Amino acid sequence: MLIAGNWKMNTDLSKARTLAAGVRKAAESAGEVEVLVCPPFISLDAVCQVMRGSAVQVGGQTLYPEDSGAFTGEVSAPMLRSVGCSHVIVGHSERRQLFGETDEDVNTRLLQARLHDLVPILCVGETLQQRKAGNQRTVVEEQLTAALANVDIAEADDLVVAYEPVWAIGTGETASPEQAQAMHAFIRSRLTDRLGQSVGAGVAILYGGSMKPHNADELLSQDDVDGGLIGGASLKASDFGAIINVATGYTA
Ligand code: PEP
């Protein structure tokens, strides 16, 4: 189980330190559950320092697919590594929708993350309109196929995929456990087709979209749900800690 918090563009430096300390404490009883936080770039270094000596991992929310250069405002994989990040989110729906990232952009970012030993958390998911039209599987399959182009199977063993139905992100509306399980099983089948049985079966598939302490159990109990990518509820250490606690019930 992996419980990952995406803080998005929230918390200034001081609030990030306080929240990180709260998460560190809450994660003390995480046992086998992997815990990850993804703060804004400006606070990554400070949060890595707060987490030092604990098992809590830190990741970036995105990256630019070049090592360095004239790319004003962007942050590279080597920069993320230099402050202590282990993971990076790629293809979050807000990056796709608000910043125009295409499937091809997601692929180049994923490859760049792999090149620098960052674990990519690849986000996929359909909009409400696409679900209403019954196209959710086609959309997710296309996103997966494009994002994994040229990815070496040997390099994919620690890949993380997050299924995040766009209509459930930040809306308070959650996929039902049945909807989540059905899509996770579908993603699993596509991954095993693409990466082979052993690698595909080992990919962690997180659910994201208004996961909260009160609904975490019904979602995390599903066979193919291997954790959560959590936005709003990751901004309160007690809520995030409560979700971590639920996840501890599902570790082998
Ligand atoms: C997210 O943005 O990845 C997310 C799942 O947000 P929320 O939990 O707020 O829906």
Short mmCIF file of N, CA and C in Angstrom, two decimals, residues 31-196:
data_model
loop_
_atom_site.label_atom_id
_atom_site.label_comp_id
_atom_site.label_asym_id
_atom_site.label_seq_id
_atom_site.Cartn_x
_atom_site.Cartn_y
_atom_site.Cartn_z
N GLY A 31 3.64 1.26 9.71
CA GLY A 31 4.06 -0.12 9.47
C GLY A 31 4.53 -0.33 8.05
N GLU A 32 3.88 -1.26 7.34
CA GLU A 32 4.28 -1.60 5.97
C GLU A 32 3.77 -0.60 4.93
N VAL A 33 2.91 0.31 5.35
CA VAL A 33 2.35 1.27 4.38
C VAL A 33 3.41 2.30 4.02
N GLU A 34 3.64 2.47 2.71
CA GLU A 34 4.58 3.50 2.26
C GLU A 34 3.86 4.84 2.28
N VAL A 35 4.51 5.86 2.79
CA VAL A 35 3.89 7.18 2.86
C VAL A 35 4.75 8.17 2.07
N LEU A 36 4.06 8.99 1.27
CA LEU A 36 4.75 9.95 0.40
C LEU A 36 4.01 11.28 0.46
N VAL A 37 4.76 12.38 0.48
CA VAL A 37 4.11 13.69 0.35
C VAL A 37 4.73 14.44 -0.83
N CYS A 38 3.90 15.19 -1.55
CA CYS A 38 4.36 15.96 -2.70
C CYS A 38 4.01 17.43 -2.47
N PRO A 39 4.92 18.16 -1.82
CA PRO A 39 4.66 19.59 -1.53
C PRO A 39 5.00 20.45 -2.75
N PRO A 40 4.68 21.73 -2.70
CA PRO A 40 5.11 22.63 -3.77
C PRO A 40 6.64 22.67 -3.85
N PHE A 41 7.17 22.97 -5.04
CA PHE A 41 8.63 22.99 -5.24
C PHE A 41 9.35 23.79 -4.16
N ILE A 42 8.79 24.96 -3.84
CA ILE A 42 9.47 25.91 -2.95
C ILE A 42 9.72 25.30 -1.56
N SER A 43 8.94 24.30 -1.19
CA SER A 43 9.07 23.71 0.15
C SER A 43 9.70 22.32 0.13
N LEU A 44 10.11 21.85 -1.03
CA LEU A 44 10.62 20.46 -1.10
C LEU A 44 11.83 20.25 -0.20
N ASP A 45 12.77 21.19 -0.26
CA ASP A 45 13.99 21.01 0.51
C ASP A 45 13.67 20.96 2.00
N ALA A 46 12.84 21.91 2.45
CA ALA A 46 12.49 21.97 3.87
C ALA A 46 11.74 20.71 4.31
N VAL A 47 10.82 20.25 3.47
CA VAL A 47 10.04 19.06 3.84
C VAL A 47 10.95 17.83 3.87
N CYS A 48 11.88 17.75 2.92
CA CYS A 48 12.84 16.63 2.94
C CYS A 48 13.63 16.64 4.25
N GLN A 49 13.98 17.83 4.70
CA GLN A 49 14.73 17.92 5.97
C GLN A 49 13.87 17.46 7.15
N VAL A 50 12.61 17.87 7.16
CA VAL A 50 11.72 17.44 8.25
C VAL A 50 11.58 15.92 8.25
N MET A 51 11.55 15.31 7.07
CA MET A 51 11.31 13.86 6.97
C MET A 51 12.58 13.03 7.16
N ARG A 52 13.72 13.70 7.15
CA ARG A 52 14.98 12.93 7.26
C ARG A 52 14.96 12.04 8.50
N GLY A 53 15.39 10.81 8.34
CA GLY A 53 15.41 9.88 9.48
C GLY A 53 14.08 9.18 9.69
N SER A 54 13.07 9.54 8.91
CA SER A 54 11.78 8.83 8.98
C SER A 54 11.62 8.03 7.68
N ALA A 55 10.53 7.26 7.61
CA ALA A 55 10.29 6.47 6.39
C ALA A 55 9.46 7.25 5.37
N VAL A 56 9.05 8.46 5.72
CA VAL A 56 8.19 9.22 4.80
C VAL A 56 9.02 9.71 3.60
N GLN A 57 8.51 9.45 2.41
CA GLN A 57 9.21 9.85 1.19
C GLN A 57 8.60 11.15 0.65
N VAL A 58 9.40 11.81 -0.19
CA VAL A 58 8.98 13.12 -0.70
C VAL A 58 9.08 13.10 -2.23
N GLY A 59 8.10 13.71 -2.88
CA GLY A 59 8.11 13.73 -4.34
C GLY A 59 7.75 15.10 -4.89
N GLY A 60 8.06 15.30 -6.18
CA GLY A 60 7.66 16.51 -6.87
C GLY A 60 6.27 16.33 -7.47
N GLN A 61 5.64 17.44 -7.82
CA GLN A 61 4.29 17.38 -8.41
C GLN A 61 4.34 17.32 -9.94
N THR A 62 5.47 17.68 -10.50
CA THR A 62 5.70 17.57 -11.93
C THR A 62 7.20 17.78 -12.16
N LEU A 63 7.64 17.69 -13.39
CA LEU A 63 9.03 17.99 -13.72
C LEU A 63 9.09 18.42 -15.18
N TYR A 64 10.20 19.05 -15.55
CA TYR A 64 10.40 19.40 -16.96
C TYR A 64 11.35 18.37 -17.58
N PRO A 65 11.08 17.95 -18.82
CA PRO A 65 11.86 16.84 -19.37
C PRO A 65 13.21 17.22 -19.97
N GLU A 66 13.95 18.09 -19.31
CA GLU A 66 15.34 18.40 -19.68
C GLU A 66 16.12 18.48 -18.37
N ASP A 67 17.43 18.25 -18.44
CA ASP A 67 18.22 18.26 -17.20
C ASP A 67 18.45 19.67 -16.67
N SER A 68 18.67 20.63 -17.59
CA SER A 68 18.93 22.01 -17.19
C SER A 68 18.80 22.88 -18.44
N GLY A 69 18.87 24.20 -18.28
CA GLY A 69 18.85 25.07 -19.45
C GLY A 69 17.88 26.22 -19.35
N ALA A 70 17.63 26.86 -20.48
CA ALA A 70 16.82 28.07 -20.52
C ALA A 70 15.34 27.70 -20.57
N PHE A 71 14.82 27.29 -19.45
CA PHE A 71 13.40 26.89 -19.34
C PHE A 71 12.82 27.59 -18.12
N THR A 72 12.66 28.88 -18.24
CA THR A 72 12.28 29.73 -17.11
C THR A 72 11.07 29.18 -16.35
N GLY A 73 11.27 29.06 -15.07
CA GLY A 73 10.16 28.65 -14.21
C GLY A 73 10.04 27.15 -14.01
N GLU A 74 10.83 26.38 -14.73
CA GLU A 74 10.67 24.93 -14.66
C GLU A 74 11.67 24.29 -13.68
N VAL A 75 11.38 23.04 -13.33
CA VAL A 75 12.22 22.30 -12.39
C VAL A 75 12.54 20.93 -13.00
N SER A 76 13.81 20.53 -12.89
CA SER A 76 14.23 19.30 -13.58
C SER A 76 14.32 18.11 -12.62
N ALA A 77 14.44 16.93 -13.23
CA ALA A 77 14.60 15.70 -12.44
C ALA A 77 15.86 15.75 -11.58
N PRO A 78 17.02 16.16 -12.12
CA PRO A 78 18.20 16.22 -11.25
C PRO A 78 18.00 17.18 -10.06
N MET A 79 17.25 18.25 -10.27
CA MET A 79 16.97 19.17 -9.15
C MET A 79 16.13 18.48 -8.08
N LEU A 80 15.13 17.74 -8.53
CA LEU A 80 14.29 17.01 -7.57
C LEU A 80 15.13 16.01 -6.80
N ARG A 81 16.00 15.30 -7.51
CA ARG A 81 16.88 14.33 -6.84
C ARG A 81 17.80 15.03 -5.85
N SER A 82 18.28 16.21 -6.21
CA SER A 82 19.29 16.87 -5.37
C SER A 82 18.75 17.27 -4.01
N VAL A 83 17.42 17.49 -3.91
CA VAL A 83 16.88 17.84 -2.58
C VAL A 83 16.42 16.59 -1.82
N GLY A 84 16.37 15.45 -2.50
CA GLY A 84 16.02 14.22 -1.79
C GLY A 84 14.71 13.59 -2.22
N CYS A 85 14.17 14.02 -3.36
CA CYS A 85 12.91 13.40 -3.82
C CYS A 85 13.15 11.99 -4.34
N SER A 86 12.17 11.13 -4.10
CA SER A 86 12.22 9.76 -4.61
C SER A 86 11.19 9.56 -5.72
N HIS A 87 10.15 10.37 -5.75
CA HIS A 87 9.03 10.18 -6.67
C HIS A 87 8.73 11.50 -7.39
N VAL A 88 7.95 11.39 -8.44
CA VAL A 88 7.39 12.59 -9.08
C VAL A 88 6.06 12.22 -9.75
N ILE A 89 5.09 13.10 -9.58
CA ILE A 89 3.79 12.90 -10.24
C ILE A 89 3.92 13.34 -11.70
N VAL A 90 3.41 12.54 -12.62
CA VAL A 90 3.38 12.98 -14.02
C VAL A 90 1.96 12.83 -14.58
N GLY A 91 1.57 13.82 -15.36
CA GLY A 91 0.28 13.74 -16.04
C GLY A 91 -0.92 13.94 -15.14
N HIS A 92 -0.74 14.66 -14.03
CA HIS A 92 -1.92 14.96 -13.21
C HIS A 92 -2.95 15.68 -14.08
N SER A 93 -4.22 15.45 -13.84
CA SER A 93 -5.24 16.03 -14.72
C SER A 93 -5.20 17.55 -14.71
N GLU A 94 -4.75 18.14 -13.59
CA GLU A 94 -4.65 19.61 -13.58
C GLU A 94 -3.53 20.08 -14.51
N ARG A 95 -2.45 19.31 -14.62
CA ARG A 95 -1.39 19.64 -15.57
C ARG A 95 -1.92 19.48 -17.01
N ARG A 96 -2.71 18.45 -17.21
CA ARG A 96 -3.23 18.22 -18.56
C ARG A 96 -4.24 19.31 -18.93
N GLN A 97 -5.15 19.61 -17.99
CA GLN A 97 -6.25 20.52 -18.33
C GLN A 97 -5.86 21.99 -18.27
N LEU A 98 -5.09 22.38 -17.23
CA LEU A 98 -4.80 23.81 -17.03
C LEU A 98 -3.52 24.24 -17.72
N PHE A 99 -2.59 23.30 -17.93
CA PHE A 99 -1.30 23.69 -18.49
C PHE A 99 -1.02 23.01 -19.84
N GLY A 100 -2.05 22.40 -20.37
CA GLY A 100 -1.97 21.89 -21.75
C GLY A 100 -1.03 20.73 -21.97
N GLU A 101 -0.71 19.97 -20.93
CA GLU A 101 0.19 18.83 -21.15
C GLU A 101 -0.53 17.74 -21.95
N THR A 102 0.13 17.34 -23.00
CA THR A 102 -0.44 16.30 -23.88
C THR A 102 0.05 14.93 -23.43
N ASP A 103 -0.53 13.89 -24.02
CA ASP A 103 -0.07 12.52 -23.73
C ASP A 103 1.42 12.39 -24.04
N GLU A 104 1.85 13.07 -25.11
CA GLU A 104 3.27 13.00 -25.49
C GLU A 104 4.14 13.68 -24.43
N ASP A 105 3.67 14.82 -23.90
CA ASP A 105 4.41 15.50 -22.82
C ASP A 105 4.52 14.59 -21.60
N VAL A 106 3.44 13.89 -21.32
CA VAL A 106 3.44 13.00 -20.16
C VAL A 106 4.47 11.90 -20.36
N ASN A 107 4.53 11.39 -21.57
CA ASN A 107 5.51 10.34 -21.89
C ASN A 107 6.95 10.84 -21.73
N THR A 108 7.25 12.04 -22.23
CA THR A 108 8.64 12.52 -22.12
C THR A 108 9.00 12.77 -20.66
N ARG A 109 8.03 13.22 -19.87
CA ARG A 109 8.30 13.45 -18.44
C ARG A 109 8.51 12.12 -17.72
N LEU A 110 7.72 11.13 -18.07
CA LEU A 110 7.86 9.83 -17.43
C LEU A 110 9.24 9.22 -17.75
N LEU A 111 9.64 9.33 -19.02
CA LEU A 111 10.96 8.79 -19.41
C LEU A 111 12.08 9.54 -18.69
N GLN A 112 11.91 10.84 -18.56
CA GLN A 112 12.93 11.64 -17.88
C GLN A 112 13.01 11.28 -16.39
N ALA A 113 11.88 11.03 -15.79
CA ALA A 113 11.86 10.61 -14.38
C ALA A 113 12.63 9.30 -14.23
N ARG A 114 12.35 8.35 -15.14
CA ARG A 114 13.02 7.04 -15.09
C ARG A 114 14.53 7.17 -15.24
N LEU A 115 14.90 8.04 -16.16
CA LEU A 115 16.32 8.26 -16.44
C LEU A 115 17.07 8.70 -15.19
N HIS A 116 16.37 9.41 -14.33
CA HIS A 116 17.02 9.95 -13.13
C HIS A 116 16.58 9.24 -11.85
N ASP A 117 16.10 8.03 -12.02
CA ASP A 117 15.75 7.20 -10.86
C ASP A 117 14.69 7.80 -9.95
N LEU A 118 13.80 8.56 -10.54
CA LEU A 118 12.63 9.01 -9.78
C LEU A 118 11.49 8.06 -10.12
N VAL A 119 10.73 7.65 -9.13
CA VAL A 119 9.58 6.79 -9.40
C VAL A 119 8.44 7.67 -9.92
N PRO A 120 7.99 7.42 -11.15
CA PRO A 120 6.89 8.24 -11.67
C PRO A 120 5.54 7.75 -11.14
N ILE A 121 4.72 8.68 -10.74
CA ILE A 121 3.32 8.35 -10.41
C ILE A 121 2.51 8.87 -11.59
N LEU A 122 2.15 7.95 -12.47
CA LEU A 122 1.47 8.32 -13.71
C LEU A 122 -0.04 8.43 -13.47
N CYS A 123 -0.58 9.63 -13.68
CA CYS A 123 -2.02 9.83 -13.45
C CYS A 123 -2.80 9.66 -14.75
N VAL A 124 -3.86 8.90 -14.67
CA VAL A 124 -4.77 8.73 -15.80
C VAL A 124 -6.19 8.86 -15.28
N GLY A 125 -7.10 9.19 -16.16
CA GLY A 125 -8.50 9.27 -15.72
C GLY A 125 -9.35 10.04 -16.71
N GLU A 126 -10.63 9.71 -16.72
CA GLU A 126 -11.55 10.29 -17.69
C GLU A 126 -12.33 11.46 -17.09
N THR A 127 -12.84 12.32 -17.96
CA THR A 127 -13.72 13.39 -17.51
C THR A 127 -15.14 12.84 -17.36
N LEU A 128 -16.01 13.66 -16.77
CA LEU A 128 -17.40 13.25 -16.58
C LEU A 128 -18.08 13.00 -17.93
N GLN A 129 -17.78 13.90 -18.85
CA GLN A 129 -18.37 13.78 -20.19
C GLN A 129 -17.96 12.45 -20.85
N GLN A 130 -16.69 12.11 -20.70
CA GLN A 130 -16.19 10.87 -21.29
C GLN A 130 -16.83 9.65 -20.61
N ARG A 131 -17.04 9.74 -19.30
CA ARG A 131 -17.69 8.61 -18.61
C ARG A 131 -19.14 8.51 -19.04
N LYS A 132 -19.81 9.66 -19.11
CA LYS A 132 -21.22 9.63 -19.50
C LYS A 132 -21.40 9.04 -20.90
N ALA A 133 -20.39 9.27 -21.74
CA ALA A 133 -20.47 8.72 -23.10
C ALA A 133 -20.01 7.25 -23.13
N GLY A 134 -19.63 6.72 -21.98
CA GLY A 134 -19.20 5.32 -21.92
C GLY A 134 -17.78 5.09 -22.44
N ASN A 135 -17.00 6.19 -22.52
CA ASN A 135 -15.67 6.07 -23.13
C ASN A 135 -14.52 5.97 -22.13
N GLN A 136 -14.85 5.74 -20.87
CA GLN A 136 -13.79 5.81 -19.85
C GLN A 136 -12.64 4.83 -20.10
N ARG A 137 -12.96 3.63 -20.55
CA ARG A 137 -11.88 2.66 -20.75
C ARG A 137 -10.99 3.03 -21.94
N THR A 138 -11.64 3.50 -23.00
CA THR A 138 -10.86 3.91 -24.18
C THR A 138 -9.92 5.04 -23.81
N VAL A 139 -10.44 6.02 -23.06
CA VAL A 139 -9.63 7.19 -22.69
C VAL A 139 -8.44 6.75 -21.84
N VAL A 140 -8.71 5.95 -20.83
CA VAL A 140 -7.65 5.53 -19.92
C VAL A 140 -6.63 4.66 -20.65
N GLU A 141 -7.12 3.79 -21.53
CA GLU A 141 -6.20 2.94 -22.28
C GLU A 141 -5.29 3.78 -23.18
N GLU A 142 -5.88 4.79 -23.83
CA GLU A 142 -5.05 5.65 -24.69
C GLU A 142 -4.01 6.42 -23.87
N GLN A 143 -4.42 6.91 -22.70
CA GLN A 143 -3.47 7.64 -21.85
C GLN A 143 -2.32 6.72 -21.41
N LEU A 144 -2.68 5.50 -21.03
CA LEU A 144 -1.66 4.54 -20.57
C LEU A 144 -0.70 4.20 -21.70
N THR A 145 -1.27 3.87 -22.86
CA THR A 145 -0.44 3.46 -24.00
C THR A 145 0.54 4.57 -24.38
N ALA A 146 0.01 5.80 -24.45
CA ALA A 146 0.87 6.92 -24.85
C ALA A 146 1.94 7.18 -23.79
N ALA A 147 1.57 7.14 -22.55
CA ALA A 147 2.52 7.47 -21.48
C ALA A 147 3.63 6.43 -21.39
N LEU A 148 3.32 5.20 -21.76
CA LEU A 148 4.31 4.12 -21.61
C LEU A 148 5.10 3.85 -22.89
N ALA A 149 4.92 4.69 -23.90
CA ALA A 149 5.67 4.50 -25.16
C ALA A 149 7.17 4.56 -24.85
N ASN A 150 7.90 3.62 -25.41
CA ASN A 150 9.37 3.55 -25.25
C ASN A 150 9.85 3.30 -23.83
N VAL A 151 8.94 2.90 -22.96
CA VAL A 151 9.37 2.58 -21.59
C VAL A 151 9.86 1.14 -21.58
N ASP A 152 11.07 0.97 -21.11
CA ASP A 152 11.68 -0.35 -21.03
C ASP A 152 11.00 -1.15 -19.93
N ILE A 153 10.64 -2.37 -20.24
CA ILE A 153 9.94 -3.18 -19.24
C ILE A 153 10.77 -3.32 -17.96
N ALA A 154 12.07 -3.49 -18.13
CA ALA A 154 12.94 -3.65 -16.95
C ALA A 154 12.92 -2.41 -16.07
N GLU A 155 12.57 -1.28 -16.67
CA GLU A 155 12.56 0.00 -15.95
C GLU A 155 11.21 0.28 -15.31
N ALA A 156 10.25 -0.60 -15.53
CA ALA A 156 8.88 -0.29 -15.13
C ALA A 156 8.47 -0.99 -13.84
N ASP A 157 9.42 -1.70 -13.23
CA ASP A 157 8.99 -2.54 -12.10
C ASP A 157 8.53 -1.74 -10.89
N ASP A 158 8.99 -0.50 -10.74
CA ASP A 158 8.51 0.25 -9.58
C ASP A 158 7.55 1.39 -9.98
N LEU A 159 7.07 1.30 -11.22
CA LEU A 159 6.12 2.31 -11.71
C LEU A 159 4.87 2.35 -10.81
N VAL A 160 4.31 3.54 -10.64
CA VAL A 160 3.05 3.68 -9.92
C VAL A 160 2.06 4.35 -10.88
N VAL A 161 0.85 3.81 -10.93
CA VAL A 161 -0.21 4.44 -11.74
C VAL A 161 -1.29 4.92 -10.78
N ALA A 162 -1.80 6.12 -11.01
CA ALA A 162 -2.92 6.61 -10.19
C ALA A 162 -4.13 6.78 -11.10
N TYR A 163 -5.19 6.04 -10.78
CA TYR A 163 -6.44 6.25 -11.51
C TYR A 163 -7.20 7.36 -10.80
N GLU A 164 -7.35 8.47 -11.51
CA GLU A 164 -8.01 9.63 -10.92
C GLU A 164 -9.11 10.11 -11.87
N PRO A 165 -10.34 9.63 -11.65
CA PRO A 165 -11.43 10.15 -12.49
C PRO A 165 -11.54 11.66 -12.27
N VAL A 166 -11.45 12.42 -13.36
CA VAL A 166 -11.38 13.88 -13.24
C VAL A 166 -12.60 14.43 -12.49
N TRP A 167 -13.73 13.77 -12.68
CA TRP A 167 -14.98 14.24 -12.06
C TRP A 167 -14.99 14.02 -10.55
N ALA A 168 -14.01 13.30 -10.03
CA ALA A 168 -13.97 13.05 -8.58
C ALA A 168 -12.89 13.87 -7.89
N ILE A 169 -12.08 14.60 -8.66
CA ILE A 169 -10.96 15.33 -8.04
C ILE A 169 -11.44 16.66 -7.48
N GLY A 170 -11.30 16.79 -6.17
CA GLY A 170 -11.64 18.05 -5.51
C GLY A 170 -13.12 18.37 -5.52
N THR A 171 -13.95 17.40 -5.89
CA THR A 171 -15.38 17.68 -6.01
C THR A 171 -16.17 17.14 -4.83
N GLY A 172 -15.56 16.28 -4.03
CA GLY A 172 -16.28 15.63 -2.95
C GLY A 172 -17.03 14.41 -3.46
N GLU A 173 -17.05 14.25 -4.79
CA GLU A 173 -17.71 13.07 -5.35
C GLU A 173 -16.64 11.98 -5.57
N THR A 174 -16.93 10.77 -5.14
CA THR A 174 -15.92 9.70 -5.25
C THR A 174 -16.45 8.63 -6.20
N ALA A 175 -15.54 7.96 -6.87
CA ALA A 175 -15.96 6.77 -7.61
C ALA A 175 -16.47 5.76 -6.59
N SER A 176 -17.48 5.00 -6.96
CA SER A 176 -17.94 3.95 -6.04
C SER A 176 -16.84 2.89 -5.98
N PRO A 177 -16.81 2.10 -4.92
CA PRO A 177 -15.80 1.04 -4.85
C PRO A 177 -15.86 0.13 -6.07
N GLU A 178 -17.07 -0.11 -6.59
CA GLU A 178 -17.21 -0.99 -7.76
C GLU A 178 -16.61 -0.33 -9.01
N GLN A 179 -16.88 0.98 -9.16
CA GLN A 179 -16.31 1.70 -10.32
C GLN A 179 -14.78 1.71 -10.24
N ALA A 180 -14.27 1.95 -9.03
CA ALA A 180 -12.82 2.00 -8.86
C ALA A 180 -12.22 0.63 -9.17
N GLN A 181 -12.77 -0.42 -8.58
CA GLN A 181 -12.22 -1.77 -8.78
C GLN A 181 -12.28 -2.15 -10.27
N ALA A 182 -13.39 -1.84 -10.93
CA ALA A 182 -13.51 -2.21 -12.34
C ALA A 182 -12.42 -1.53 -13.16
N MET A 183 -12.20 -0.25 -12.92
CA MET A 183 -11.19 0.45 -13.71
C MET A 183 -9.78 0.00 -13.32
N HIS A 184 -9.55 -0.25 -12.03
CA HIS A 184 -8.22 -0.71 -11.62
C HIS A 184 -7.91 -2.08 -12.24
N ALA A 185 -8.91 -2.96 -12.28
CA ALA A 185 -8.68 -4.28 -12.88
C ALA A 185 -8.39 -4.14 -14.38
N PHE A 186 -9.09 -3.20 -15.01
CA PHE A 186 -8.85 -2.94 -16.43
C PHE A 186 -7.42 -2.42 -16.64
N ILE A 187 -7.03 -1.47 -15.80
CA ILE A 187 -5.66 -0.91 -15.91
C ILE A 187 -4.65 -2.04 -15.69
N ARG A 188 -4.92 -2.88 -14.71
CA ARG A 188 -4.01 -4.01 -14.44
C ARG A 188 -3.88 -4.89 -15.69
N SER A 189 -4.99 -5.16 -16.34
CA SER A 189 -4.92 -6.04 -17.52
C SER A 189 -4.13 -5.38 -18.64
N ARG A 190 -4.32 -4.07 -18.82
CA ARG A 190 -3.54 -3.37 -19.85
C ARG A 190 -2.06 -3.36 -19.51
N LEU A 191 -1.75 -3.22 -18.21
CA LEU A 191 -0.34 -3.19 -17.78
C LEU A 191 0.32 -4.55 -17.98
N THR A 192 -0.42 -5.61 -17.69
CA THR A 192 0.21 -6.93 -17.86
C THR A 192 0.38 -7.24 -19.36
N ASP A 193 -0.55 -6.75 -20.19
CA ASP A 193 -0.37 -6.91 -21.65
C ASP A 193 0.89 -6.19 -22.11
N ARG A 194 1.09 -5.00 -21.58
CA ARG A 194 2.19 -4.15 -22.07
C ARG A 194 3.53 -4.54 -21.44
N LEU A 195 3.48 -4.92 -20.15
CA LEU A 195 4.74 -5.09 -19.41
C LEU A 195 5.03 -6.55 -19.03
N GLY A 196 4.08 -7.42 -19.35
CA GLY A 196 4.25 -8.82 -18.94
C GLY A 196 3.62 -9.05 -17.58
#
